[in-house]
PDB file of C-alpha atoms in Angstrom:
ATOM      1  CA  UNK A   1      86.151  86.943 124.790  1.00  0.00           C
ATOM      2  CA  UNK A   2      84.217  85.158 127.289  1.00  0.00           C
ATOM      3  CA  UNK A   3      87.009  82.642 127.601  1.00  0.00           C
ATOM      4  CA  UNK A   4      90.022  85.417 128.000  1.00  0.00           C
ATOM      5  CA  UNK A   5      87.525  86.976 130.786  1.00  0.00           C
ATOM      6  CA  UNK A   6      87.070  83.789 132.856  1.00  0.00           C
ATOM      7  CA  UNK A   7      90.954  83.617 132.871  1.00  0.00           C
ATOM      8  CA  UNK A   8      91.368  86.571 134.249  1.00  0.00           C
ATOM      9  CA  UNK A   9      89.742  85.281 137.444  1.00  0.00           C
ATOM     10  CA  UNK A  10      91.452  82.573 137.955  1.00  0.00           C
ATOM     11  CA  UNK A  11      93.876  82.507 140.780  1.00  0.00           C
ATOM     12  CA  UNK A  12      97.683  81.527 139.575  1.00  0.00           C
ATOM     13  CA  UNK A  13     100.757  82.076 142.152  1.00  0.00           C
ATOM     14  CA  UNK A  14     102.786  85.023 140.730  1.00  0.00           C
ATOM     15  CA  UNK A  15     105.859  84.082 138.869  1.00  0.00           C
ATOM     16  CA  UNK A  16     108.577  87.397 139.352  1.00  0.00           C
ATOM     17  CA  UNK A  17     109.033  88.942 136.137  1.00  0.00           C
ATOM     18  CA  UNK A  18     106.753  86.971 134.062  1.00  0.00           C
ATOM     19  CA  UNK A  19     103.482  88.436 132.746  1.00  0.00           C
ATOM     20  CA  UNK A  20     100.525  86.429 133.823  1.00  0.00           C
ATOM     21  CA  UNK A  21      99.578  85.188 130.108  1.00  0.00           C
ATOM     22  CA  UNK A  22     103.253  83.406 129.957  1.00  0.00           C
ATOM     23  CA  UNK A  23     102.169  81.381 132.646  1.00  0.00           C
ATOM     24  CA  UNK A  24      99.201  80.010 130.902  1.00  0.00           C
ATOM     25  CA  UNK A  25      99.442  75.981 130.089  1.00  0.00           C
ATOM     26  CA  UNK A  26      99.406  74.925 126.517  1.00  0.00           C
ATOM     27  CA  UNK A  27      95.908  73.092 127.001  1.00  0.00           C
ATOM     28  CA  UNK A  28      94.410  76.510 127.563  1.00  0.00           C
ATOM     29  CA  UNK A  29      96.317  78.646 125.244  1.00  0.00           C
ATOM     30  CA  UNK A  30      95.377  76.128 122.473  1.00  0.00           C
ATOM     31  CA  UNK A  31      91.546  76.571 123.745  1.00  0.00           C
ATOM     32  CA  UNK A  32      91.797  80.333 123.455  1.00  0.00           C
ATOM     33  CA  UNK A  33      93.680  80.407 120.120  1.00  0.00           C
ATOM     34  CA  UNK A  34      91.097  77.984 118.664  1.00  0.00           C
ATOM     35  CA  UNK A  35      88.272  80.923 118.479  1.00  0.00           C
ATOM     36  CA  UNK A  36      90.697  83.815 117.259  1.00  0.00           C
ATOM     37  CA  UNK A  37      90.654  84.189 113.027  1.00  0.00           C
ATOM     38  CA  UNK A  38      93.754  83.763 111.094  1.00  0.00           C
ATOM     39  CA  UNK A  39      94.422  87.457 111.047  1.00  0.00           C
ATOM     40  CA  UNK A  40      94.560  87.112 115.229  1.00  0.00           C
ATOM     41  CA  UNK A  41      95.948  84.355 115.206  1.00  0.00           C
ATOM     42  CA  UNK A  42      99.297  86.418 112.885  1.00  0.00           C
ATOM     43  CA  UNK A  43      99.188  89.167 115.280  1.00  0.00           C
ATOM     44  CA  UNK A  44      99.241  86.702 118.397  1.00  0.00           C
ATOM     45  CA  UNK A  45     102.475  85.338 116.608  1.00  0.00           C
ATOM     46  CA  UNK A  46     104.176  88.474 117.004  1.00  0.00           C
ATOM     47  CA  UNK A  47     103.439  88.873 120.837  1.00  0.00           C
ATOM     48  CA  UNK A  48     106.617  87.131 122.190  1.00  0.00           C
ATOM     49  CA  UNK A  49     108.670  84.274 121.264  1.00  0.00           C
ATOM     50  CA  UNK A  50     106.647  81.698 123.393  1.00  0.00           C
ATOM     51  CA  UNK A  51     103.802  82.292 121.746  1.00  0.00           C
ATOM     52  CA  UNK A  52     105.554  82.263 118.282  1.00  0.00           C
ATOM     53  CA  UNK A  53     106.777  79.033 118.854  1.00  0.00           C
ATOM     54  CA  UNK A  54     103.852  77.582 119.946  1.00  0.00           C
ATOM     55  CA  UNK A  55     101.644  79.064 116.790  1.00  0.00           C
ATOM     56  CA  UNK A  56     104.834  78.106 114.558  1.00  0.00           C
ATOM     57  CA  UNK A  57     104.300  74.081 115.588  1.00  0.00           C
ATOM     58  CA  UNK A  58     102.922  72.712 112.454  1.00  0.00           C
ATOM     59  CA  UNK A  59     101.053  69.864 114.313  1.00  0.00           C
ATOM     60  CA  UNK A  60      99.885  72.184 116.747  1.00  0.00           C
ATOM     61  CA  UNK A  61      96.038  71.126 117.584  1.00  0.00           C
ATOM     62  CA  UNK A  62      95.121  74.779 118.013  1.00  0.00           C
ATOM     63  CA  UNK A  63      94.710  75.184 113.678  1.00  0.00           C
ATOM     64  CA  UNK A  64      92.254  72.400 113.391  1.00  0.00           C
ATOM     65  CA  UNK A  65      89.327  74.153 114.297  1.00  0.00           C
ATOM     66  CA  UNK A  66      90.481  77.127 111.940  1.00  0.00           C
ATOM     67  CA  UNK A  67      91.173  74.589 109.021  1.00  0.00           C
ATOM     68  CA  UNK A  68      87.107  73.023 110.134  1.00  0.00           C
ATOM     69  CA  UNK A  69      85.810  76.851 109.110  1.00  0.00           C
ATOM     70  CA  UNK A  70      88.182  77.861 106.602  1.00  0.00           C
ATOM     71  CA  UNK A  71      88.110  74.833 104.453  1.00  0.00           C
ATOM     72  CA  UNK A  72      85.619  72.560 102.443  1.00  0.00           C
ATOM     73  CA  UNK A  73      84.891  69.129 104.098  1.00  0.00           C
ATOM     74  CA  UNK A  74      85.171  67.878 100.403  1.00  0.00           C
ATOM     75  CA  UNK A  75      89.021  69.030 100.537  1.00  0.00           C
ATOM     76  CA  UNK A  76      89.770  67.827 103.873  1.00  0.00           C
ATOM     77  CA  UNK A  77      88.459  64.341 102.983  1.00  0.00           C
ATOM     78  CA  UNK A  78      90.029  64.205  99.732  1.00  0.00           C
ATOM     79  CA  UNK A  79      93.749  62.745  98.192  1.00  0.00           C
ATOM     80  CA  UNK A  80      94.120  66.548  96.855  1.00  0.00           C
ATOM     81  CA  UNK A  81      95.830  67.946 100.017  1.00  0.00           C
ATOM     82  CA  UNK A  82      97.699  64.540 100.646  1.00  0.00           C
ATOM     83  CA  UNK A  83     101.332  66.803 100.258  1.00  0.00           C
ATOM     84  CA  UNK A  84     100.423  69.064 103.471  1.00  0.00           C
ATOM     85  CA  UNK A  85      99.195  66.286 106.265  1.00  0.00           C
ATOM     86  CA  UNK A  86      99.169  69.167 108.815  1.00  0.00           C
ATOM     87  CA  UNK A  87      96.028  71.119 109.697  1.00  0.00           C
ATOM     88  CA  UNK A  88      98.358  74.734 109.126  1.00  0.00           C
ATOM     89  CA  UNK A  89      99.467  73.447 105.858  1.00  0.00           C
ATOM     90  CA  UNK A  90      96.209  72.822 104.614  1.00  0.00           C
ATOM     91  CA  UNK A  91      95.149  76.716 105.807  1.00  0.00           C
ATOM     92  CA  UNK A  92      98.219  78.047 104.274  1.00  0.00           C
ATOM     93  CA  UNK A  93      97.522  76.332 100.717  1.00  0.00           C
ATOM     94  CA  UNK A  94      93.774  77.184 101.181  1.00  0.00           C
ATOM     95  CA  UNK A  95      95.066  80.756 101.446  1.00  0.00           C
ATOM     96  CA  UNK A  96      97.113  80.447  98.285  1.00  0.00           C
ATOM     97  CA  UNK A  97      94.680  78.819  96.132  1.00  0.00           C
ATOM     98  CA  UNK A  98      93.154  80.121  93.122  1.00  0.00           C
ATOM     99  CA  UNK A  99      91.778  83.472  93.293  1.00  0.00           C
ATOM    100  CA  UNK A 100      87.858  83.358  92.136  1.00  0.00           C
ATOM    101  CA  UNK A 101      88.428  87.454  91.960  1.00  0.00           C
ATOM    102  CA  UNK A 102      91.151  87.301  89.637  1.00  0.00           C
ATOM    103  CA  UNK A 103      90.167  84.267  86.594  1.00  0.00           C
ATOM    104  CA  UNK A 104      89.043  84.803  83.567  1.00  0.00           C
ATOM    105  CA  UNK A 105      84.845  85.099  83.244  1.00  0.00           C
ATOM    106  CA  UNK A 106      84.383  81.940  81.786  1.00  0.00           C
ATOM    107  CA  UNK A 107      85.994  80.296  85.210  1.00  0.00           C
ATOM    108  CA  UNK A 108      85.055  79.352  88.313  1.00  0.00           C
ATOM    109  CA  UNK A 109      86.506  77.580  91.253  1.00  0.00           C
ATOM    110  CA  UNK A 110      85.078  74.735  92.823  1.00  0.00           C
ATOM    111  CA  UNK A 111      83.571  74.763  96.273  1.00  0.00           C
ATOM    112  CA  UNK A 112      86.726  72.960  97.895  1.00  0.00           C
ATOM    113  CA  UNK A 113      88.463  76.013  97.007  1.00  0.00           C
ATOM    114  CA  UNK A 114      91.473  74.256  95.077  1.00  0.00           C
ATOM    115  CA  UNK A 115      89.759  73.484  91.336  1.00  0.00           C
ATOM    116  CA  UNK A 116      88.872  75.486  89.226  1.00  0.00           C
ATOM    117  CA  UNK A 117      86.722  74.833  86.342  1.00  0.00           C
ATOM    118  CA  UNK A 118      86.597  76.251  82.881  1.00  0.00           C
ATOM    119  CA  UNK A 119      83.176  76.442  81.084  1.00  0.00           C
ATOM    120  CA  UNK A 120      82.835  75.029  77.575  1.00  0.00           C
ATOM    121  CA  UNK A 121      83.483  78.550  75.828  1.00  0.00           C
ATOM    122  CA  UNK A 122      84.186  78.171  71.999  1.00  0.00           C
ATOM    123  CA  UNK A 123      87.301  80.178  70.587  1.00  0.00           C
ATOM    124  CA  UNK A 124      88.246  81.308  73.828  1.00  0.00           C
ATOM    125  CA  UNK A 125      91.445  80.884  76.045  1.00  0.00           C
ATOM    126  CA  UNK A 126      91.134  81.455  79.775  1.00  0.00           C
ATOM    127  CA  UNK A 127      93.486  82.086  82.761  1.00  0.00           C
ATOM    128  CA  UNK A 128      93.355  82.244  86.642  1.00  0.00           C
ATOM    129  CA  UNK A 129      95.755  83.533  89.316  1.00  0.00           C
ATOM    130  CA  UNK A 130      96.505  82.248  92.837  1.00  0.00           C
ATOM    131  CA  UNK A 131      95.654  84.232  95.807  1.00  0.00           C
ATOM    132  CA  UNK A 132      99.232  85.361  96.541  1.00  0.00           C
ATOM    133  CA  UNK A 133     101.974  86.608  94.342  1.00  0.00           C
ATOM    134  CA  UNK A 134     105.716  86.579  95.778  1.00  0.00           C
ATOM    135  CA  UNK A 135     108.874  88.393  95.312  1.00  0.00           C
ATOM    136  CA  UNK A 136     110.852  87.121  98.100  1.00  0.00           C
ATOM    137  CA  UNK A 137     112.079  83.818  98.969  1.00  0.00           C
ATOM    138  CA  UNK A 138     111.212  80.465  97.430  1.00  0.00           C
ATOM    139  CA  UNK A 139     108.171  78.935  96.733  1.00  0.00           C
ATOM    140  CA  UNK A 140     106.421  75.392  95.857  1.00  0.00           C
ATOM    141  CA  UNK A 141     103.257  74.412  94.774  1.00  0.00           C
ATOM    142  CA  UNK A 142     101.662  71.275  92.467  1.00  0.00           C
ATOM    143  CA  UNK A 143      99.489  71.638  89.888  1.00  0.00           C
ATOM    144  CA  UNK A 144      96.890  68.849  89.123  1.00  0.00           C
ATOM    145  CA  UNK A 145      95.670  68.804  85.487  1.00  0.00           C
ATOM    146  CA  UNK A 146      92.476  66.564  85.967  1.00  0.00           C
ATOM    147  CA  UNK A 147      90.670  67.105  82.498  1.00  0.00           C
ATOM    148  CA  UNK A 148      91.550  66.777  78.992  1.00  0.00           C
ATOM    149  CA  UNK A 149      94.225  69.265  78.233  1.00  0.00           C
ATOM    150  CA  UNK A 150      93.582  70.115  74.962  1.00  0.00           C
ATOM    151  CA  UNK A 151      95.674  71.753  72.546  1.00  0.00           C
ATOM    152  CA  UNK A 152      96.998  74.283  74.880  1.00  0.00           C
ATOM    153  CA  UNK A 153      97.473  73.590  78.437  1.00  0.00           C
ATOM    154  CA  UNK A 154     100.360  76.037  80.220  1.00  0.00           C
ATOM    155  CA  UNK A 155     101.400  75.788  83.741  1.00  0.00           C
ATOM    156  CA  UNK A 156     103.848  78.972  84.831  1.00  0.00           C
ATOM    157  CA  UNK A 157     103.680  82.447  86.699  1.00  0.00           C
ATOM    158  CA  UNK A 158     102.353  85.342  85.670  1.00  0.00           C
ATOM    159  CA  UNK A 159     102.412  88.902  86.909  1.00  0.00           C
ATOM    160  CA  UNK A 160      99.174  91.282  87.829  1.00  0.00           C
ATOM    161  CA  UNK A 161      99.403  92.874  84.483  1.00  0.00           C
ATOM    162  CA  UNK A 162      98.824  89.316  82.500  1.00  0.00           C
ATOM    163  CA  UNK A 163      96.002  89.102  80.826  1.00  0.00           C
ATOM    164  CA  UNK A 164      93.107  86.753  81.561  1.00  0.00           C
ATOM    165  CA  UNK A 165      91.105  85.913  78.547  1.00  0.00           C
ATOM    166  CA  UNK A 166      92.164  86.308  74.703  1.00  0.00           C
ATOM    167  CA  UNK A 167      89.850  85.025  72.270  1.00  0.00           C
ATOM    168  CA  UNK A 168      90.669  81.677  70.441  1.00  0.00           C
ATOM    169  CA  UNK A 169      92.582  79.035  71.219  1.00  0.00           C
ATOM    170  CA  UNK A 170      96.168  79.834  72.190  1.00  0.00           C
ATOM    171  CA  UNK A 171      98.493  79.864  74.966  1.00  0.00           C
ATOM    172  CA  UNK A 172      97.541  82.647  77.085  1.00  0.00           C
ATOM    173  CA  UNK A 173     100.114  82.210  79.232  1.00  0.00           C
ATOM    174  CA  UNK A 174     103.166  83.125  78.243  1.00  0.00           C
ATOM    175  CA  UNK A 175     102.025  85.307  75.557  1.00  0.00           C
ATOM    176  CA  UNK A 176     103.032  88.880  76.424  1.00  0.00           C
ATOM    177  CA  UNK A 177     106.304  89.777  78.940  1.00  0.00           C
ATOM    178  CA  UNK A 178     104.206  89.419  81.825  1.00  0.00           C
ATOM    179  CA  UNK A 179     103.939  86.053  82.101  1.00  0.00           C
ATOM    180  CA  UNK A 180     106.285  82.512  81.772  1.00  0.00           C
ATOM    181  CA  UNK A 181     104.998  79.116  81.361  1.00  0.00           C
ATOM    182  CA  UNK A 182     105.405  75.811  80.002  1.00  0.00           C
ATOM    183  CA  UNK A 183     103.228  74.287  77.503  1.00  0.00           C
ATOM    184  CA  UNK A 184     102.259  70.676  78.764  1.00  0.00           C
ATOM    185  CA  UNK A 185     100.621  69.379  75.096  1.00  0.00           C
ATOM    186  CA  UNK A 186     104.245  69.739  73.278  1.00  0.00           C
ATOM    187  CA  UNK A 187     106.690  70.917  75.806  1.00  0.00           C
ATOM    188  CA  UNK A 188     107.242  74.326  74.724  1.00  0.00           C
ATOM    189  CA  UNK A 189     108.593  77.183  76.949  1.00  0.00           C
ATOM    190  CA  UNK A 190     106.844  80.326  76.285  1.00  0.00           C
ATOM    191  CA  UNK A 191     107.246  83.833  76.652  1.00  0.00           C
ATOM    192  CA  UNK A 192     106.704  87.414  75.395  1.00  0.00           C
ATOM    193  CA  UNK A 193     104.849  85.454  72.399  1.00  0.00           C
ATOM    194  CA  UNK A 194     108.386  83.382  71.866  1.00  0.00           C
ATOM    195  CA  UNK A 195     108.611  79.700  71.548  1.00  0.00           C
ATOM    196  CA  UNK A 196     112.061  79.683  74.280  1.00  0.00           C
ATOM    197  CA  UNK A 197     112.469  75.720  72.984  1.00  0.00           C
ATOM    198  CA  UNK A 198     111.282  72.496  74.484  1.00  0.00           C
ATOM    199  CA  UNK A 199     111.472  71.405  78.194  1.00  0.00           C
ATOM    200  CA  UNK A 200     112.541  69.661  79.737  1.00  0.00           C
ATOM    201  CA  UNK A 201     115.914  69.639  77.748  1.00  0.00           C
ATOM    202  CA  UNK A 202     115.849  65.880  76.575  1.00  0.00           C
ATOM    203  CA  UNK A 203     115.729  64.040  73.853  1.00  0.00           C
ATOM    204  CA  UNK A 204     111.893  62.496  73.523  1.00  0.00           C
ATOM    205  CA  UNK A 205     110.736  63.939  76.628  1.00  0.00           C
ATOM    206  CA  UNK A 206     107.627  62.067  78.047  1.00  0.00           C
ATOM    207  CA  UNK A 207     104.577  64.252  77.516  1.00  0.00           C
ATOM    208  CA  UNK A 208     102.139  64.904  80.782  1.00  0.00           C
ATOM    209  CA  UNK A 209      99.663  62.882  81.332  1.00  0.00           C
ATOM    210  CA  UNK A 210      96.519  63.624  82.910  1.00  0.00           C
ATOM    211  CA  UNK A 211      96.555  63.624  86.954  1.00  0.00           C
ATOM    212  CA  UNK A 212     100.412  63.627  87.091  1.00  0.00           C
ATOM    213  CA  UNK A 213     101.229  66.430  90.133  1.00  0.00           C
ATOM    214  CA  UNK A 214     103.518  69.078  88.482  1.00  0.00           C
ATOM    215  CA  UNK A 215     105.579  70.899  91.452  1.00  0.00           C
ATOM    216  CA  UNK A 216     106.609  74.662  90.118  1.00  0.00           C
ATOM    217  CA  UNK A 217     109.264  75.778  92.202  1.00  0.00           C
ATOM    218  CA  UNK A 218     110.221  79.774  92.091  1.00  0.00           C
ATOM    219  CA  UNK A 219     113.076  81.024  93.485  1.00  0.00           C
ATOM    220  CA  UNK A 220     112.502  84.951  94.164  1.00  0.00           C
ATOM    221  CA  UNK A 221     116.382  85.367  95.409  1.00  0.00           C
ATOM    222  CA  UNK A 222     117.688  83.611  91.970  1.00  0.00           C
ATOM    223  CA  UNK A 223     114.792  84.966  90.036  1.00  0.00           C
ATOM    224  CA  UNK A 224     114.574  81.310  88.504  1.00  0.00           C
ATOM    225  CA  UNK A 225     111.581  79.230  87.762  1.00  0.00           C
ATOM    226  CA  UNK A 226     111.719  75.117  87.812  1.00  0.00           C
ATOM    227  CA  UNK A 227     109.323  72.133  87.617  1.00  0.00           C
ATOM    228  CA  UNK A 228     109.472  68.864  89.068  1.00  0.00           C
ATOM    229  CA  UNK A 229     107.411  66.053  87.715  1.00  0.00           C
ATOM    230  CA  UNK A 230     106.541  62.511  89.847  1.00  0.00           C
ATOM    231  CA  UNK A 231     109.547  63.947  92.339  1.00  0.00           C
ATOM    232  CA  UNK A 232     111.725  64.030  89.538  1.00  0.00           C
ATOM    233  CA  UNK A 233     113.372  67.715  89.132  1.00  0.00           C
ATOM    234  CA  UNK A 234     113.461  68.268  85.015  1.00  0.00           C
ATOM    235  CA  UNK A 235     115.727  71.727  85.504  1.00  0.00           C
ATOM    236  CA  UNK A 236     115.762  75.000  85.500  1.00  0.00           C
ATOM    237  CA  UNK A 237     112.924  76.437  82.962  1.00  0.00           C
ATOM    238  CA  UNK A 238     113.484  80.023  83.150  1.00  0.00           C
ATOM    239  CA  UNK A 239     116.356  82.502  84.306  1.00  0.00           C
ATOM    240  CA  UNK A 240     116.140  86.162  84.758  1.00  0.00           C
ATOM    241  CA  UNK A 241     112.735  86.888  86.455  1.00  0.00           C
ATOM    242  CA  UNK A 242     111.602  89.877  87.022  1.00  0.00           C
ATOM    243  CA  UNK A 243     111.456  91.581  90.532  1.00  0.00           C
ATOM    244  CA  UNK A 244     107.977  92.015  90.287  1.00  0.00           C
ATOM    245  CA  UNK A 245     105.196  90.038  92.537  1.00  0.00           C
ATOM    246  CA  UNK A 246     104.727  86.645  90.496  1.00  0.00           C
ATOM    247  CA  UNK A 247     101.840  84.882  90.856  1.00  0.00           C
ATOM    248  CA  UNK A 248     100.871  80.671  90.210  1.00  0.00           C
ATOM    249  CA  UNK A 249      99.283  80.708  87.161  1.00  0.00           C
ATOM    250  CA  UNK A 250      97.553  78.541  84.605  1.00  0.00           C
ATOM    251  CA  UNK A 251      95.787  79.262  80.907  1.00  0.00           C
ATOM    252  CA  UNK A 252      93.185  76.431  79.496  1.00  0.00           C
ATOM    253  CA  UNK A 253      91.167  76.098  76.511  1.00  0.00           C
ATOM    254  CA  UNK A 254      89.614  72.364  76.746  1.00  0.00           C
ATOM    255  CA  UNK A 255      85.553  73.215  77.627  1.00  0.00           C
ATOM    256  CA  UNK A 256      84.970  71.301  81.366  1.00  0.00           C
ATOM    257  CA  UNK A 257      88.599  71.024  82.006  1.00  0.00           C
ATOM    258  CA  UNK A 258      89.350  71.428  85.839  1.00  0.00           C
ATOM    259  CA  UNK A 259      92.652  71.700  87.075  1.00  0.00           C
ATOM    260  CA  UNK A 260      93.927  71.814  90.802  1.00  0.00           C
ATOM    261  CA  UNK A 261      96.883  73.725  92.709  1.00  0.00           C
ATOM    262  CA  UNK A 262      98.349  73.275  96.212  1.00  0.00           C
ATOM    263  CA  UNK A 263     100.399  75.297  97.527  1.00  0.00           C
ATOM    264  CA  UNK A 264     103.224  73.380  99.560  1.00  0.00           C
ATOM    265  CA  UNK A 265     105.741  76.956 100.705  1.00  0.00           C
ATOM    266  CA  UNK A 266     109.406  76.806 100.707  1.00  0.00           C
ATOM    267  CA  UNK A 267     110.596  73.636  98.403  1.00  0.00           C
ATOM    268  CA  UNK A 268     112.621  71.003 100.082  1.00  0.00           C
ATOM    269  CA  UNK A 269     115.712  70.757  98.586  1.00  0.00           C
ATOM    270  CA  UNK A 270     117.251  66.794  98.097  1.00  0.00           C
TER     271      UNK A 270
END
């Protein structure tokens, strides 16, 4: 506040019609931007269209001090976040990761904010949600299996109502009607308890192997969900979402198994 008040006395030559913070330089707008949180920084956004293009610039120096709070210096230093180079990008997946709140008991996430881990529980299969759900729009994000996967490992969406934990070893996700997924150990869509048929639709089908990024792609206007695997797009998975808030979701059973997501926003099509 200090900063804004200092401003104030500074002596600028009046510009007719223009409101004295539109005549502030970039240099000092990025200083005073640099000390306002995220939830500022949104609001600022929606002050007038100078400002909105100027928050809006991806490369825009004014989020790296933001992204320096917000984020682990373990995930800034690391290949995880190598798909969003720009300091926004980085906040905006930090603020979609998984959701510590909202995993099963017998997970945890990581301190760089993008793993989670799952403890070496016998008979039990566990489940985590991202931060954010959606229902409008379309949406990327990679998942990173980085442990053994088991005999169930399912990558998908799931709704609030999904359940987190069942006990043995089965795949969680895509178990009930609240949730969709893909089963990465034999390439099995799953939902409602239903076997839907292997994916993607070809004849021997590589399985995953460990480390390979898997980008999930939902489309909230088609009410599809699609993966991509090493930039490859292996078709549509599933048809006829719901309109209901979806959220990035995963189910594991391997004890130690830690598994990654990044989320990238609207996919690039091509």
């Amino acid at each position: 506040m200090c900063h804004l008040m200092s401003l104030r006395t500074q002596k600028s030559k009046p510009v007719k019609g223009q409101s004295f913070w539109l005549r502030l330089p970039e240099q000092t707008l990025e200083q005073i931007f640099s000390y306002l949180s995220l939830q500022d920084l949104r609001n600022c956004a929606l002050v007038c269209k100078l400002w909105y293009h100027f928050l809006n610039d991806e490369n825009n120096e004014v989020w790296r001090l933001p992204c320096e709070r917000q984020l682990a210096e373990e995930a800034l230093r690391s290949d995880l976040l190598c798909s969003v180079p720009t300091y926004k990008a980085k906040l905006r997946a930090f603020c979609h990761a998984w959701n510590p709140a909202d995993s099963s008991r017998n997970i945890y996430i990581k301190p760089n904010g993008f793993t989670l881990h799952r403890n070496p529980v016998a008979q039990s299969t566990d489940a985590s949600r991202g931060k954010r759900g959606f229902c409008h729009g379309r949406h990327a994000w990679e998942v990173v299996w980085e442990g053994p996967l088991g005999t169930v490992a399912v990558v998908g969406v799931a709704t609030s109502e999904a359940s987190l934990q069942c006990h043995g070893y089965l795949p969680l996700l895509g178990s009930d009607a609240h949730s969709w997924g893909w089963n990465l150990v034999d390439n099995h869509l799953l939902h409602n308890g239903d076997a839907l048929g292997t994916y993607p639709r070809l004849n021997n089908a590589p399985k995953y192997q460990v480390g390979e990024r898997i980008r999930v792609i939902l489309d909230c206007d088609d009410n599809t969900l699609s993966f991509e695997r090493s930039y490859e797009f292996l078709g549509v998975a599933f048809r006829g979402l719901p309109d209901r808030r979806l959220y990035p979701s995963v189910s594991a059973v391997y004890g130690n198994t830690e598994v990654s997501m990044v989320y990238l926003g609207p996919p690039v099509d091509g």
